[in-house]
C-alpha positions in Angstrom: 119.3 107.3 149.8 117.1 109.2 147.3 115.7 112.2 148.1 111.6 112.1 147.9 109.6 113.7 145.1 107.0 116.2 146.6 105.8 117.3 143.5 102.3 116.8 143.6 100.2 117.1 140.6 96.6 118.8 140.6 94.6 118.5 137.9 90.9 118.9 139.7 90.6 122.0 137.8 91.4 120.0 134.5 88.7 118.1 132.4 89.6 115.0 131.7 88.9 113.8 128.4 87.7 110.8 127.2 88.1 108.8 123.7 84.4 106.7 125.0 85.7 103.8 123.0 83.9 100.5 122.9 84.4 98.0 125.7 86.4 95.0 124.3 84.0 92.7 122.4 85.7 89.1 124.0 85.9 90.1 128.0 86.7 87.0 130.0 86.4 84.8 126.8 89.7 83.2 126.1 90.3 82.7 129.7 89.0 79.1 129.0 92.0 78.2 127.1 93.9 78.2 129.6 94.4 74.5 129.9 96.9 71.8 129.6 95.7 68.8 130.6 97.4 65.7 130.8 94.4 64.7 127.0 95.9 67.3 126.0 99.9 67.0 126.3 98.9 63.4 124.8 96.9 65.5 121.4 99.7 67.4 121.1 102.5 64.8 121.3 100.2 63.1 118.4 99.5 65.5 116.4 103.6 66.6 116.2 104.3 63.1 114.8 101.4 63.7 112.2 102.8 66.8 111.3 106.5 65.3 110.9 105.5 62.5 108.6 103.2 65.5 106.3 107.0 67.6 106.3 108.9 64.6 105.5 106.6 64.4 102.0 106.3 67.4 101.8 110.3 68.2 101.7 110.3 64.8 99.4 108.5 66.9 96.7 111.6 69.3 96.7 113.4 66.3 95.3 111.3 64.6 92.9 109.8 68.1 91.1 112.0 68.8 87.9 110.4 72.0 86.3 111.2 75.2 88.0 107.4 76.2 87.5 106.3 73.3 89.7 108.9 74.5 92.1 107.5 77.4 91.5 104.4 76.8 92.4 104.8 74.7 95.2 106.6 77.0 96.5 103.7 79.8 96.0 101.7 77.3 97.8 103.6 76.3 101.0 103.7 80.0 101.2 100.2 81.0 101.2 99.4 77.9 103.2 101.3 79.6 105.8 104.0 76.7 106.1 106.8 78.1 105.0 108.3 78.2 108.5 108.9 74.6 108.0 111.1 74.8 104.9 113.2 77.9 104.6 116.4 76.3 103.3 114.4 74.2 101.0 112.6 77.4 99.4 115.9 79.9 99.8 118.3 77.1 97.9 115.2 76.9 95.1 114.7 80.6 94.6 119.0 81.2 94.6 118.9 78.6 91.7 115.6 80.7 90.2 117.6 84.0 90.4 120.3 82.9 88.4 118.5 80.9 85.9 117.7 82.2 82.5 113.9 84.0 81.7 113.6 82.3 78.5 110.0 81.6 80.3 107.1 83.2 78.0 104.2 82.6 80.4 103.4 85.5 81.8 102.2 83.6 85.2 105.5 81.8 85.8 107.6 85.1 85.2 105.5 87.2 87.5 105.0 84.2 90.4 109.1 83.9 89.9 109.2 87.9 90.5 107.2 87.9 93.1 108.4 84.9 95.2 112.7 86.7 94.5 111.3 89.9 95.5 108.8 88.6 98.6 112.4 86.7 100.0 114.7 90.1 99.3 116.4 88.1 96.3 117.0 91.0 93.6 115.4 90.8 90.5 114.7 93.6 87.8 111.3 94.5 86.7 112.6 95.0 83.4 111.8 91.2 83.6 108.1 92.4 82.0 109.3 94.1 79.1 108.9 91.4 77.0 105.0 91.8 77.3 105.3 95.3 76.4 104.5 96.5 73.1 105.7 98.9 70.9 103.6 101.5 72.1 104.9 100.7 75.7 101.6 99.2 76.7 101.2 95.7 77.9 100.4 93.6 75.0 96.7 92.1 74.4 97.4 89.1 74.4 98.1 88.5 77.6 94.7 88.9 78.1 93.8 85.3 77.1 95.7 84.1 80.3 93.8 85.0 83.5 95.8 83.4 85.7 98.7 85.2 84.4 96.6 88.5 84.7 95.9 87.2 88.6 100.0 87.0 88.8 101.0 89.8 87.1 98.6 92.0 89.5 99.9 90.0 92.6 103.9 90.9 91.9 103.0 94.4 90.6 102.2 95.3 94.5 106.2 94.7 95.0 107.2 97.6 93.2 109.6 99.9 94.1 109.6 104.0 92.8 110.5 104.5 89.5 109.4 101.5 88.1 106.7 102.5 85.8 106.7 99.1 84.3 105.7 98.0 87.6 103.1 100.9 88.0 101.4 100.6 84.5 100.8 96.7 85.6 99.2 97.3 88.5 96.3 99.8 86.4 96.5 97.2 83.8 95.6 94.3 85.8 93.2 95.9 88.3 91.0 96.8 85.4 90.8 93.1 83.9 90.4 91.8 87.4 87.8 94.4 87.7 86.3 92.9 84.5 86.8 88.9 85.8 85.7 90.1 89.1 81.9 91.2 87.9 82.0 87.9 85.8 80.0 84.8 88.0 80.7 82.9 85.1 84.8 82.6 85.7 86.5 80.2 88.1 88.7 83.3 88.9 85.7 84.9 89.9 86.2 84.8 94.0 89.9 84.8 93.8 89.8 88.0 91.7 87.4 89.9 93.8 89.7 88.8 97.0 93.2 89.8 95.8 91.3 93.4 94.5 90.7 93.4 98.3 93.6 91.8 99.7 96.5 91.7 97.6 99.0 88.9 99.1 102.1 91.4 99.7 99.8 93.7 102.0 97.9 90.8 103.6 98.0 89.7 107.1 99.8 86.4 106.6 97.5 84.3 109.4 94.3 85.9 107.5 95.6 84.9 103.7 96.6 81.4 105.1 92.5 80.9 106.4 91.6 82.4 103.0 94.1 80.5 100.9 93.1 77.0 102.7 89.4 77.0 101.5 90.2 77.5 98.0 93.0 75.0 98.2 90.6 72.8 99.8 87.8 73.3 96.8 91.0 72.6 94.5 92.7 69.8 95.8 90.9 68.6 98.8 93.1 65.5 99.8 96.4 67.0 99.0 99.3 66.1 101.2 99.9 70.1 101.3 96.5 70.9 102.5 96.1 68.5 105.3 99.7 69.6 106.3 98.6 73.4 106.5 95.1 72.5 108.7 97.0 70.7 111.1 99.6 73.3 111.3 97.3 76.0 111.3 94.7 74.4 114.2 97.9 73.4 116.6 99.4 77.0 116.1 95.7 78.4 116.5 95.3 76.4 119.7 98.9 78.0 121.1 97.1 81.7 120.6 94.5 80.3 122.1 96.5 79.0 125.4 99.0 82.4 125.4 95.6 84.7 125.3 94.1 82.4 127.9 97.0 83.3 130.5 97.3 87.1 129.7 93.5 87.5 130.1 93.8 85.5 133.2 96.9 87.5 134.4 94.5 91.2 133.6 91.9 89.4 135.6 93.8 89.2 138.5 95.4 92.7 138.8 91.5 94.0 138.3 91.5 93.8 142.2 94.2 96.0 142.9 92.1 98.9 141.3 93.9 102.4 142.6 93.6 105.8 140.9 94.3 105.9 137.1 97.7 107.3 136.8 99.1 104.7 139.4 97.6 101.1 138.3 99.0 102.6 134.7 102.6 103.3 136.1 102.4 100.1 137.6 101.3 97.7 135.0 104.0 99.6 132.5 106.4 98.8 135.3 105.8 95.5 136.2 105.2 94.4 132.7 108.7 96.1 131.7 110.1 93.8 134.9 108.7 90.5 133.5 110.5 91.6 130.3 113.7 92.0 132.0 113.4 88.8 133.8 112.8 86.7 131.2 115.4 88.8 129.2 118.3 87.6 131.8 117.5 84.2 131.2 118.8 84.4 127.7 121.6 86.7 128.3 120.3 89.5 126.6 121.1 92.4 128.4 120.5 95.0 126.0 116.9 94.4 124.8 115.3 96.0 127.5 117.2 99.3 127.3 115.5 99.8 123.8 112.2 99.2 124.8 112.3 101.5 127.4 113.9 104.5 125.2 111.3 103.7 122.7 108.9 103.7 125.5 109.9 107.4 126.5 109.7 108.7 123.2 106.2 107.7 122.6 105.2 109.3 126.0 107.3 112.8 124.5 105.2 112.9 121.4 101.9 112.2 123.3 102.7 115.4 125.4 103.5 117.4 122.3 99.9 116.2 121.1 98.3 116.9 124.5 99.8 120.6 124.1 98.4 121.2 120.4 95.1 119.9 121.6 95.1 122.4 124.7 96.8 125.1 123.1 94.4 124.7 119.7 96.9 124.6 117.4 96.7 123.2 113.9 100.8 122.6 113.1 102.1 122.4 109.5 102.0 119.4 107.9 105.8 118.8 108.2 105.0 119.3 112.0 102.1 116.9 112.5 104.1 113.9 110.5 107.1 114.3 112.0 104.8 113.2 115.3 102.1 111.7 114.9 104.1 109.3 112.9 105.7 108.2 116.3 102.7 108.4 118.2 101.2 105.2 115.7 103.3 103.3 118.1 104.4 101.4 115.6 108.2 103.1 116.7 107.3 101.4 120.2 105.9 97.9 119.0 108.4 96.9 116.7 111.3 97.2 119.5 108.8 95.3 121.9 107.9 92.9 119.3 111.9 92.1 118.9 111.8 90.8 123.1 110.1 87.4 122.9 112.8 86.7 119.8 116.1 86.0 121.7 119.1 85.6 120.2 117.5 86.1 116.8 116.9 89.9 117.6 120.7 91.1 118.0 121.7 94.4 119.1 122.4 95.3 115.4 118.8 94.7 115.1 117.6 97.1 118.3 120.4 99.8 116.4 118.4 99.6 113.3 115.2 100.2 114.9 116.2 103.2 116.5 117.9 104.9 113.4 114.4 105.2 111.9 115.1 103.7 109.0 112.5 103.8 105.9 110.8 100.6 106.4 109.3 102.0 109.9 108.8 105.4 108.5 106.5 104.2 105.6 104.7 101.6 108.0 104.1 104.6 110.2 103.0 106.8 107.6 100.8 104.0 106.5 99.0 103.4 109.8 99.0 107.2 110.5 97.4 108.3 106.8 95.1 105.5 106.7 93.8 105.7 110.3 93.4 109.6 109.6 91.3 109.5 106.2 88.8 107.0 108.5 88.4 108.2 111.4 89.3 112.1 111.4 85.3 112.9 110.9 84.0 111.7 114.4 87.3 112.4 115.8 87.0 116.1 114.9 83.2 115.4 116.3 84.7 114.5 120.0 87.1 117.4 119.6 90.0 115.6 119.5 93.3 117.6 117.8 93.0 118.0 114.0 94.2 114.8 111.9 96.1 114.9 108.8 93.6 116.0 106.4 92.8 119.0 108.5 96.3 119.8 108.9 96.8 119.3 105.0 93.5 121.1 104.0 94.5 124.3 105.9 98.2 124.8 105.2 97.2 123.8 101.2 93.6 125.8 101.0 92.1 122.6 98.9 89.0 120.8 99.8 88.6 117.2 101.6 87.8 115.6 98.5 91.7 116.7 97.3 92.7 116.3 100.2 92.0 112.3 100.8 93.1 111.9 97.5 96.5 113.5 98.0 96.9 111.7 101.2 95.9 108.1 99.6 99.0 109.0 97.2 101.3 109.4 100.2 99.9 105.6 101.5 100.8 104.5 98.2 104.4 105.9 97.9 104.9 104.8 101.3 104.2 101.2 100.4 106.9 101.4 98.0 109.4 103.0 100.6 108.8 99.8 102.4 109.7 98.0 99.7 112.7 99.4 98.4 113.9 98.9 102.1 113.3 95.6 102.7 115.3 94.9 98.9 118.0 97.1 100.4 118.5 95.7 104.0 120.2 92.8 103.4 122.1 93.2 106.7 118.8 92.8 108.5 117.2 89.4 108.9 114.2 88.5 107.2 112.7 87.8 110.2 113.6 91.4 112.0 112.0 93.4 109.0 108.9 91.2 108.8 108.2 92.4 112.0 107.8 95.8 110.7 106.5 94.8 107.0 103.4 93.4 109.4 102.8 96.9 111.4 101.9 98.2 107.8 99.2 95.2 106.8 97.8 95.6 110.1 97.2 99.0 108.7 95.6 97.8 105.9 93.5 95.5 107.9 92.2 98.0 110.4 91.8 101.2 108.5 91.2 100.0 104.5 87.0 100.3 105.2 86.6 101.5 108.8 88.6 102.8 111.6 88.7 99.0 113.1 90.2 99.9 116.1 88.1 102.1 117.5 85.3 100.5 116.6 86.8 96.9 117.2 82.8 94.9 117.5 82.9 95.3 113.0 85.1 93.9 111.0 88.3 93.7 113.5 85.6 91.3 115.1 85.7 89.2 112.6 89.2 89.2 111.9 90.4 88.0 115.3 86.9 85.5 115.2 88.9 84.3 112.3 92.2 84.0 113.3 92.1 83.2 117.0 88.4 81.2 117.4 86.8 79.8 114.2 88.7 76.5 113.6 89.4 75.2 110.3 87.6 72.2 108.6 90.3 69.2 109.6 
């Protein structure tokens, strides 16, 4: 039998601190979609046959397209439309054929949607693919100018560089500023479109958010396309799932609200018990080794939040070096992607869990990402509630330079670290696409939250609006 732990723990002499952030903005909303009604077993039933026929003609255009820019662009399309779920081998035997094609191609919008799409799927592809639009003087020629849409492309594969590809880098300034230029025009048709990507390039997009966005232009487009009415339906039945899974875990919060103890034993509990329905559910799939990496990535997020409590209490400002090295764990995103990886099965192997817990690149940029962006937002009131000192106060002490020099050298770091996550993702080909999308999506959550406002601590702004949009405001059918 196990010997009982007497250690008690008194902290009564110990103010605790508190963060006073916002009380959720939904409560007990989504517990009405809890439901499955027999009407509604019947809609759904339906409403999968609808969606069968719409794949059926939609895999039929695979066949009948000849070009490789109409492939190209369907391709672009199904993508943004969010339904490219429904035709991987369709799209990954297209873009093997794309890869090994010729780029006697001069449009500039065809080159850069075929870089982007290789690149996007972890095909490799040179960017040396540009320097025909290159001039002697190593600029990018004028006359791509004439072609907006090409200008819109160009811009949208320039996000997928890597470091050291200039080419890459000298694109993105180039296109931002005609974008800029189209952007302040209400006379162009690329008007919205350009002032969105400036916003919201595609590769740094939450893919749910770009696939609302992507359906009302389509729709103002082509409104009766076979492609569009595909992508509502898909997008409304997959909305009403989020719907029905946010329905039973606010009814399952609801119902542990009665059990109410002290703070530190309702939080031990829940971690447990939530840890136990993981395991459970694990066993039925035979996967006996998921769990194990939660939990260690569980415990290592609970080390670096006592090395942050002991900076805090001791006042100490650590070196840069120091405050990276932790407070890039403490993003959680080292504990979410692991977690994320449980509800995958057999799809997340134990390679997969391995990978995760090497640290490799991709989740060291994405961390760096949420941690430098959430810092340069928030680190003002923070420093106001006396909380321990961020990144820029951390960089603006051990460098003597000014917050102005500061944020700027810290928005340099989020932009390197975007390109670490690329250069990963092109080099993990031993990883599955869907494992390292997983962690590409930790970082444009980052973008999401922290590009104007710290949107999670202040979740009633724009993170409102983001879930209104993804989880509550349906699409036009």
């Amino acid at each position: 039998m196990a010997s009982k732990d007497n250690t008690s723990f008194d902290d009564g002499d110990v103010p605790r601190r508190f963060a006073n952030f916002q009380p959720s903005a939904w409560g007990d909303y989504f517990v009405s979609y809890d439901s499955n009604t027999m009407e509604n077993q019947l809609e759904e039933k339906m409403t999968q046959k609808q969606l069968q026929k719409l794949k059926e003609e939609v895999m039929n255009m695979f066949v009948t397209m000849d070009k490789s820019s109409e492939k190209l662009r369907l391709i672009d399309s199904i993508q943004r439309l969010g339904l490219s779920h429904h035709f991987e081998l369709e799209i990954n035997e297209t873009l093997q054929l794309m890869q090994s094609s010729s780029d006697d191609d001069d449009d500039i919008y065809n080159i850069a949607l075929k870089f982007r799409l290789l690149r996007q799927e972890g095909y490799s592809i040179s960017s040396e693919i540009f320097n025909k639009f290159i001039n002697e003087e190593g600029e990018f020629k004028e006359s791509i100018m004439k072609n907006k849409s090409g200008i819109l492309s160009l811009y949208e594969a320039s996000h997928l560089r890597m470091n050291g590809e200039y080419t890459l880098d000298q694109a993105l300034r180039f296109t931002t500023t005609h974008l800029q230029e189209i952007a302040m025009d209400d006379s162009s048709p690329l008007v919205d479109e350009a002032k969105h990507a400036l916003k919201w390039p595609i590769y740094k997009a939450v893919p749910r958010l770009m696939t609302k966005h992507y359906i009302s232009v389509h729709h103002k487009d082509r409104p009766n396309s076979v492609l569009l009415t595909f992508a509502k339906l898909d997008y409304t039945t997959t909305q009403k799932l989020y719907q029905k899974e946010l329905g039973q875990h606010a009814r399952w919060d609801i119902n542990c609200m009665e059990k109410l103890p002290e703070y530190m034993k309702i939080f031990y509990e829940v971690i447990l018990k939530t840890y136990e329905e993981f395991e459970e559910d694990m066993s039925k799939d035979i996967i006996n080794y998921a769990i194990h990496y939660a939990k260690e990535a569980f415990k290592r997020q609970c080390r670096v939040y006592f090395i942050e409590a002991k900076w805090y209490h001791e006042g100490y400002v650590p070196t840069m070096e120091e405050y990276m090295e932790v407070s890039v764990v403490s993003t959680c995103y080292y504990l979410f992607a692991p977690i994320s990886f449980l509800g995958m099965g057999v799809a997340a192997s134990e390679e997969a869990f391995k990978w995760i817990e090497s640290d490799p690149m991709m989740l060291k940029a994405s961390g760096i990402i949420g941690r430098l962006m959430n810092d340069i937002t928030s680190h003002k009131f923070e420093q106001e509630r006396g909380d321990v000192g961020s990144a820029v106060e951390c960089y603006m002490k051990q460098h003597g330079v000014s917050e102005e020099e500061t944020l700027v050298a810290l928005e340099n770091e989020v932009v390197r670290a975007w390109k670490d996550v690329v250069e990963d993702y092109m080099k993990s080909s031993n990883i599955s696409k869907e494992i390292c999308m997983r962690v590409l999506n930790l970082a444009r959550l980052s973008d999401r939250f922290y590009k104007e406002e710290d949107g999670y601590t202040f979740a009633d702004g724009t993170t409102k609006c983001f879930i209104a949009s993804t989880l509550v405001d349906p699409v036009p059918i």
